[in-house]
Short mmCIF file of C-alpha atoms and ligand atoms in Angstrom, two decimals:
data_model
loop_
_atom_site.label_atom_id
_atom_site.label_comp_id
_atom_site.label_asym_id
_atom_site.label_seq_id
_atom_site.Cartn_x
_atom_site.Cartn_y
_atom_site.Cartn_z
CA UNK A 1 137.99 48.60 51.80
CA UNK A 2 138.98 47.36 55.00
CA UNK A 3 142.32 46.18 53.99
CA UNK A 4 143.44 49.64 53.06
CA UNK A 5 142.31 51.75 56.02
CA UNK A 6 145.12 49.29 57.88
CA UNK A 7 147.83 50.72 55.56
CA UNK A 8 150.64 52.69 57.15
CA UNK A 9 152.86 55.18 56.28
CA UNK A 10 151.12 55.52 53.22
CA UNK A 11 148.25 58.76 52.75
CA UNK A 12 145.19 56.95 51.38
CA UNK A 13 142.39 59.64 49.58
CA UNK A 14 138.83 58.56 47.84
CA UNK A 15 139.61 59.71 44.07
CA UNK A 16 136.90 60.30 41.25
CA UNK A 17 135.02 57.01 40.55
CA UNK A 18 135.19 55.55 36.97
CA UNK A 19 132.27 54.31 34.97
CA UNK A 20 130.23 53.60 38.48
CA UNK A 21 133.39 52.43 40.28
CA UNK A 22 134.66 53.78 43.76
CA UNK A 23 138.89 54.40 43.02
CA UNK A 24 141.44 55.64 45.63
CA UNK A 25 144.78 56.85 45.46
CA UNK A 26 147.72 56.24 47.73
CA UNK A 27 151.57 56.12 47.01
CA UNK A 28 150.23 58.42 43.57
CA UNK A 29 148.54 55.74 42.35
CA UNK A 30 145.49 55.13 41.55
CA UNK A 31 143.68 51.81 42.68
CA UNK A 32 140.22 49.95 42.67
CA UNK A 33 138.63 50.17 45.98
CA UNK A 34 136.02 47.13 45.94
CA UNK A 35 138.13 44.70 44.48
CA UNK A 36 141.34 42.11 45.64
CA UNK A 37 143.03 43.61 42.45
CA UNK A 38 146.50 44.62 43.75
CA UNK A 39 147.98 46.37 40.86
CA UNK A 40 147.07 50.36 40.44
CA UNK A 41 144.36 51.41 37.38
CA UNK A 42 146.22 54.67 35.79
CA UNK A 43 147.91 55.44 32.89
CA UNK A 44 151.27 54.31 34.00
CA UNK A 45 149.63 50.84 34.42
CA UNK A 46 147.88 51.14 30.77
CA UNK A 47 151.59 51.97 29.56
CA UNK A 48 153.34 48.64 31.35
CA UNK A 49 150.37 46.51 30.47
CA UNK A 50 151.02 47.45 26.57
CA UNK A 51 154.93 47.00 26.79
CA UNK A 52 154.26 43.53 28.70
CA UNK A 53 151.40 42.80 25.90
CA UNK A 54 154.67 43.44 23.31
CA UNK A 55 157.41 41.13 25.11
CA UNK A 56 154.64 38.51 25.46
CA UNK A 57 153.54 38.42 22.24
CA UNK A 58 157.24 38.20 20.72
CA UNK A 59 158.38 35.68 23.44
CA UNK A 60 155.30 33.52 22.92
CA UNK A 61 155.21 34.25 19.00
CA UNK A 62 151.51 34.89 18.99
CA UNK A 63 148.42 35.79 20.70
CA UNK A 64 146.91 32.40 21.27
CA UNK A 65 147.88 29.00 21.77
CA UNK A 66 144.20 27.26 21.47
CA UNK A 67 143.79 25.32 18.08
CA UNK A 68 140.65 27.31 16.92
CA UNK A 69 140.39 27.55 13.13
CA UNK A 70 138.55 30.73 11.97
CA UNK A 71 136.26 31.91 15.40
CA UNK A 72 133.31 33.29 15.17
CA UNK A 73 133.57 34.50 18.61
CA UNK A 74 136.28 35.37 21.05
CA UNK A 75 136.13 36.72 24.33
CA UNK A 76 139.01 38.39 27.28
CA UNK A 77 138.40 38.01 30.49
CA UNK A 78 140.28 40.98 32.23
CA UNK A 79 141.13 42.68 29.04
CA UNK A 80 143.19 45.74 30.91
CA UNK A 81 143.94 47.67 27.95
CA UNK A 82 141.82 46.19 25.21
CA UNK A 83 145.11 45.85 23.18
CA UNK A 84 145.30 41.90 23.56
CA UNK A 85 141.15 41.86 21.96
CA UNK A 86 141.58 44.27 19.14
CA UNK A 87 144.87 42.60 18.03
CA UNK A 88 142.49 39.10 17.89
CA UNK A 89 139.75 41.34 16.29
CA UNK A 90 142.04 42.39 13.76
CA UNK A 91 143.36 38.63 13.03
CA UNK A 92 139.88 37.31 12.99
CA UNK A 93 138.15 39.67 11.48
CA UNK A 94 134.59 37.58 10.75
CA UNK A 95 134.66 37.20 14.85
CA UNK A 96 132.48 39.28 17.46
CA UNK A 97 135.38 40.01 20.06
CA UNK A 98 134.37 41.40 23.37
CA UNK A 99 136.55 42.46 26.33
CA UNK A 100 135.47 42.60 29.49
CA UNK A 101 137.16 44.16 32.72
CA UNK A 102 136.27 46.30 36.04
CA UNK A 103 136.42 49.67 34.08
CA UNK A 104 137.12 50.46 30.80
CA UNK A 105 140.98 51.99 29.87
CA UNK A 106 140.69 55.78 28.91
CA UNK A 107 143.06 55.69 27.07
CA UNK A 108 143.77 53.16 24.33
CA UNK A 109 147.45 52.84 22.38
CA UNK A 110 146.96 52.95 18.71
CA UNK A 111 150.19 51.77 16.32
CA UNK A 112 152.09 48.89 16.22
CA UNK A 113 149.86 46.64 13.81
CA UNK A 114 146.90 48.16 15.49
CA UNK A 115 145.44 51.45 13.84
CA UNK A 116 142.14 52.11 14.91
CA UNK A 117 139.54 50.39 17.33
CA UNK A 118 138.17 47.26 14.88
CA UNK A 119 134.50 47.16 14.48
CA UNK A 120 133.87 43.85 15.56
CA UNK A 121 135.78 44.77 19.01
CA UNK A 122 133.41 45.48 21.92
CA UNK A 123 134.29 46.14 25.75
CA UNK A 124 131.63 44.71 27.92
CA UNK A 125 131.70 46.13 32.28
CA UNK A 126 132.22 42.97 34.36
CA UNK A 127 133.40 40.94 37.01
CA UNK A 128 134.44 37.55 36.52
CA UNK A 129 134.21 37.03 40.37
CA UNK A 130 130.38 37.80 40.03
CA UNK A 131 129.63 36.32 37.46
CA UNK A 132 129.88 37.07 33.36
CA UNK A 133 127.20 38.93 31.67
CA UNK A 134 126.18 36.57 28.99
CA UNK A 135 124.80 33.24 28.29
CA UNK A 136 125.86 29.73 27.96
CA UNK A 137 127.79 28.82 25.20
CA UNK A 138 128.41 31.77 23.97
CA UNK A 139 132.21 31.93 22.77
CA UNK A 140 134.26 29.60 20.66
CA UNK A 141 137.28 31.24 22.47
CA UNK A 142 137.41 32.33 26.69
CA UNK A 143 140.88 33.77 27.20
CA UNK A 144 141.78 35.13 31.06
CA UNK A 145 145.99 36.68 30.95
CA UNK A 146 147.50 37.67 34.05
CA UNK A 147 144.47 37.66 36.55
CA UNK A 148 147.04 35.97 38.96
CA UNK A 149 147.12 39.31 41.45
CA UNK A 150 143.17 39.53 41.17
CA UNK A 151 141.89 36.77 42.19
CA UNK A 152 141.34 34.96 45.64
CA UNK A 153 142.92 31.42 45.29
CA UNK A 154 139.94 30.03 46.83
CA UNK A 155 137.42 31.76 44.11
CA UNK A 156 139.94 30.07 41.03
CA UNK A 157 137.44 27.28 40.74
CA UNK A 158 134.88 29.25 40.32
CA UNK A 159 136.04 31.64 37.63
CA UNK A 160 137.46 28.52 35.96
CA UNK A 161 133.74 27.00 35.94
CA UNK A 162 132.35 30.61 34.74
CA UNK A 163 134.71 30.50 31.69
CA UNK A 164 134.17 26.93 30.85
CA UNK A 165 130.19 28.01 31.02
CA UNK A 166 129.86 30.85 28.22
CA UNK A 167 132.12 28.44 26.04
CA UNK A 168 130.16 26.53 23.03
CA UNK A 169 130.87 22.78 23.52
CA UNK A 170 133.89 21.89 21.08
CA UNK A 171 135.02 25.24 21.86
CA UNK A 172 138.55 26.37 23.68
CA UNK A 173 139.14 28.08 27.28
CA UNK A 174 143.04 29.67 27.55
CA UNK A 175 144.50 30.94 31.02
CA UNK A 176 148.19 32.38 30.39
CA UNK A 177 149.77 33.36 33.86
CA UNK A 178 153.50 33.98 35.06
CA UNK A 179 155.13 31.65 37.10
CA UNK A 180 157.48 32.82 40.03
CA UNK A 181 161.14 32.99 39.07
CA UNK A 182 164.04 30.91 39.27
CA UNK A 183 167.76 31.58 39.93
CA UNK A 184 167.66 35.26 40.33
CA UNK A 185 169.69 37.30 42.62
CA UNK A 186 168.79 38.09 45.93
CA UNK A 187 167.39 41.51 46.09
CA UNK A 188 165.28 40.05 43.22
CA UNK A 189 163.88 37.04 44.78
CA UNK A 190 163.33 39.70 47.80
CA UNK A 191 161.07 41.71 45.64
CA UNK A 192 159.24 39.21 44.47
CA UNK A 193 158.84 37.33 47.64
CA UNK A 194 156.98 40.63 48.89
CA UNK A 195 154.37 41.02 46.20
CA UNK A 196 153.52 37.31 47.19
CA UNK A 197 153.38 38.04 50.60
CA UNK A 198 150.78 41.46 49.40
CA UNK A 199 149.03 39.07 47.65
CA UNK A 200 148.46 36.59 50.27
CA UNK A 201 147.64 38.91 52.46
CA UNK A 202 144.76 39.51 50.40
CA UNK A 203 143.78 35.96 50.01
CA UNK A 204 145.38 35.52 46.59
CA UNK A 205 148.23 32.89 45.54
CA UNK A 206 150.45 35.05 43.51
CA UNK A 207 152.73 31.78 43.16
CA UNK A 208 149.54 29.18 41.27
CA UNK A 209 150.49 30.26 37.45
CA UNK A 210 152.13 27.13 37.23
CA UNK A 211 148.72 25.20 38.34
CA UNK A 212 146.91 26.37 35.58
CA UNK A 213 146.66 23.25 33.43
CA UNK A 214 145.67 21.86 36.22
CA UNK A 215 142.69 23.82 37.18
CA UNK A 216 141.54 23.47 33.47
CA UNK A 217 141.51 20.06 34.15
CA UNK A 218 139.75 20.12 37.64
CA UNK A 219 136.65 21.79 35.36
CA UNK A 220 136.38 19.24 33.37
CA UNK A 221 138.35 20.24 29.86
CA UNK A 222 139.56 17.59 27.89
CA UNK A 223 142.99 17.92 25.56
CA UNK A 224 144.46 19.82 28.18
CA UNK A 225 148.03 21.40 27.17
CA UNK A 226 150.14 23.62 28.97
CA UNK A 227 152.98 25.23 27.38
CA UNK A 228 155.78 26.45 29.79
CA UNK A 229 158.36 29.62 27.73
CA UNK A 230 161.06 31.24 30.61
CA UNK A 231 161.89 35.03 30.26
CA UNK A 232 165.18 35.70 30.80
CA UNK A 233 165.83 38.47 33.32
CA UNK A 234 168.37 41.17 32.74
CA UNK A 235 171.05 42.09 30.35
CA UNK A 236 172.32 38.76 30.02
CA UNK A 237 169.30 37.60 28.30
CA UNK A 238 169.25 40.48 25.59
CA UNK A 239 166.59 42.42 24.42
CA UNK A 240 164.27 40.24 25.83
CA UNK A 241 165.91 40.30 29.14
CA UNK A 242 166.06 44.11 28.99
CA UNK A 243 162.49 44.15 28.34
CA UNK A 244 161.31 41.59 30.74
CA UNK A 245 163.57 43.10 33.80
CA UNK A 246 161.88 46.85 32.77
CA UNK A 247 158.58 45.34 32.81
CA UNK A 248 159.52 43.51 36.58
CA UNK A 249 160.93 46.95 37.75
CA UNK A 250 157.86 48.64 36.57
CA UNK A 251 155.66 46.17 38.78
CA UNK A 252 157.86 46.66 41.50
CA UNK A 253 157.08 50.35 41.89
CA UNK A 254 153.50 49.64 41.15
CA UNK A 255 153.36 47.93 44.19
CA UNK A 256 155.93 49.73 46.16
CA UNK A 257 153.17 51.24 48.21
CA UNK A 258 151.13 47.97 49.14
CA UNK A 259 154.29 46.47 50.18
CA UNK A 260 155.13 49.18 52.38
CA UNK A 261 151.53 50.12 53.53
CA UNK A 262 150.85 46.59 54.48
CA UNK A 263 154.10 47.01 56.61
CA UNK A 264 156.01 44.06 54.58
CA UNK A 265 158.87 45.86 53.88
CA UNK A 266 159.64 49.98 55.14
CA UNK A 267 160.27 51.98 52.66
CA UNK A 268 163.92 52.02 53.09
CA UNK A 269 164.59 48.28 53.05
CA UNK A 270 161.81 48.37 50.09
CA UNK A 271 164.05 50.56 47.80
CA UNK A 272 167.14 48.55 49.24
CA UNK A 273 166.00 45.49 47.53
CA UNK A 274 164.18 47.25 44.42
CA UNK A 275 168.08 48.90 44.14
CA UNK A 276 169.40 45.24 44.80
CA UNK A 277 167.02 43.83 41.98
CA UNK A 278 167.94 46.72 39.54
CA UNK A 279 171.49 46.28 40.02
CA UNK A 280 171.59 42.37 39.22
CA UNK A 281 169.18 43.18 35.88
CA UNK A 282 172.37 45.06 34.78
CA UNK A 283 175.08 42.41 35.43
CA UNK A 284 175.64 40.63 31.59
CA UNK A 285 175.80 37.22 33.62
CA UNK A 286 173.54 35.84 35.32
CA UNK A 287 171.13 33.31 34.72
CA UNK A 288 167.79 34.23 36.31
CA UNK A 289 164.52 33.64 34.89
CA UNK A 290 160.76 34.12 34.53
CA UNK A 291 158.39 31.53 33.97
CA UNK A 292 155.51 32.23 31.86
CA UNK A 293 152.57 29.53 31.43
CA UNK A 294 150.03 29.05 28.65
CA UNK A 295 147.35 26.53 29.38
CA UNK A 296 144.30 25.58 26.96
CA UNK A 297 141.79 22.35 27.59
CA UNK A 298 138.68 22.08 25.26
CA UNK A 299 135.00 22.05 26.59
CA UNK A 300 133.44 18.53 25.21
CA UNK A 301 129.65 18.98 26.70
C1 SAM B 401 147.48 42.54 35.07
S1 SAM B 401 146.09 43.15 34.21
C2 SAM B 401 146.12 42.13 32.74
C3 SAM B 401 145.37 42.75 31.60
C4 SAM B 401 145.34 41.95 30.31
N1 SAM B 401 144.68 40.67 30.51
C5 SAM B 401 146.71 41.75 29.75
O1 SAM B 401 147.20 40.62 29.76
O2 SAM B 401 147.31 42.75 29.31
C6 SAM B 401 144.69 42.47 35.08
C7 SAM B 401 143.37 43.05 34.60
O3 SAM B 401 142.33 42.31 35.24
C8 SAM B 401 141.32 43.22 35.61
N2 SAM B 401 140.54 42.63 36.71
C9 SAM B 401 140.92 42.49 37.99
N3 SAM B 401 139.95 41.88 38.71
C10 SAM B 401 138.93 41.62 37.83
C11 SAM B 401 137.67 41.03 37.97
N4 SAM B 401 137.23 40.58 39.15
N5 SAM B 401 136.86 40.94 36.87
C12 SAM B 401 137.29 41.41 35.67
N6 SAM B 401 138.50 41.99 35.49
C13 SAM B 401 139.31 42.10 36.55
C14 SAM B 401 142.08 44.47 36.01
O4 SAM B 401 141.23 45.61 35.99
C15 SAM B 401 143.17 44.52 34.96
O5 SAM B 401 142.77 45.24 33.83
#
């Protein structure tokens, strides 16, 4: 926890561990404490990570790009909220579909297509960075979304390999990831060039989603395809920009406090640019954008 007793400006307190897990709070949030995760575990996370889960699903129209044809077992790497699993439990319902993540949510949103916890859904404690608790060739689908702030670029090959491991020959590994984005305004680009700069300081390239194709390949999967869909950002773009520059703004105060504690930004020039930011999502031109990646490769041997 070295990395947080440096922060400044921000007051840091141990907070009641969950399911065997040390947590802290600072900036009212509260975070891991032995892991490179960046983003806060609380309810206001659980809350963006299911309105994200929405816009993704309806900009990528689906769950799932891998060609599987009726699994009979899926698993989520990082599952946050679970939401992403069940939904795939529901779909395929002859499937065993486990989750696994650092701590389970508390706190699970029912509705929306989803009206109870599925049977065949199962959440699993784990941590892909040491290792997944089950054996070879286990899954027909390995699916990892939005792990980009959580894990140290130099460990990527690693997870990759783990992935590619408790997948049944013939069957399909998926990363989806953002990208960083393109033409937007200044105060924007600011914001965004600070959570990078959080990240890096932790050892993690927040900037590799477009490389994920790539590192699928590097393990070894063959019919590699990587699908590429940009969010419009802000009122120009619609509901969908709406949506996407909400869920950006949400981020933005989720990591307010590493920015500032790490001593990127102070907090006045932080809320300058998050202003800055929220201010261009309004404008109805504009012509900023988010890229979002989808990779799958299949496991031959
Ligand atoms: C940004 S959230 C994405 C959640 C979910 N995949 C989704 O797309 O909604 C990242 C998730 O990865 C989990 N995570 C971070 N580091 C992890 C690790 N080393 N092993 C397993 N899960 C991890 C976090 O607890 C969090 O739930």
């Amino acid at each position: 926890m070295a990395w947080f007793k440096r922060r400044q400006h921000v007051a840091v307190a141990e907070a009641p561990a969950v399911s065997g897990r040390r947590m802290f709070s600072f900036g009212g949030r509260r975070h891991l404490a032995d892991a490179p995760y960046v983003l806060p575990k609380d309810m206001g996370e659980i809350k963006r990570l299911d309105f994200q889960h929405f816009l993704l699903r309806n900009g990528l129209q689906g769950n799932y790009a891998a060609p599987v044809n009726q699994p009979q077992s899926v698993l989520d790497v990082g599952c946050g909220t679970g939401r992403w699993a069940m939904e795939m439990a529901v779909l395929f319902p002859q499937a065993n579909v486990v989750g696994v993540d650092l701590v389970p949510t508390e706190e699970v949103t029912y509705g929306y297509g989803l009206e109870r916890r599925p049977d065949n859904y199962v959440f699993v404690q784990g941590n892909i960075l040491e290792g997944l608790p089950f054996a070879d060739t286990n899954f027909d689908l390995v699916h990892q979304r939005l792990l980009v702030a959580a894990l140290p670029a130099a460990r990527w090959p690693g997870v990759v390999s783990e992935l590619v491991r408790v997948t049944r020959p013939g069957g399909w590994v998926e990363l989806a990831e953002c990208g960083v984005p393109v033409a937007g305004g200044p105060g924007f680009t600011a914001l965004w060039a600070s959570w990078i700069e959080l990240c890096q300081r932790r050892g993690i390239d927040f900037a590799c989603g477009h490389t994920i194709g790539d590192k699928l390949k590097a393990a070894g999967l063959a019919d590699v395809h990587l699908r590429q869909v940009n969010f419009p950002m802000g009122r120009y773009g619609g509901r969908v920009g709406v949506a996407s520059a909400t869920d950006c703004l949400a981020v933005g105060k989720a990591l307010r406090a590493g920015v500032i504690g790490m001593g990127i930004y102070t907090e006045s020039d932080y809320d300058r640019i998050y202003a800055q930011a929220e201010h261009e999502f309004k404008q109805t031109r504009g012509k900023g954008y988010l890229p979002f990646y989808v990779a799958c490769g299949r496991r031959v041997i």
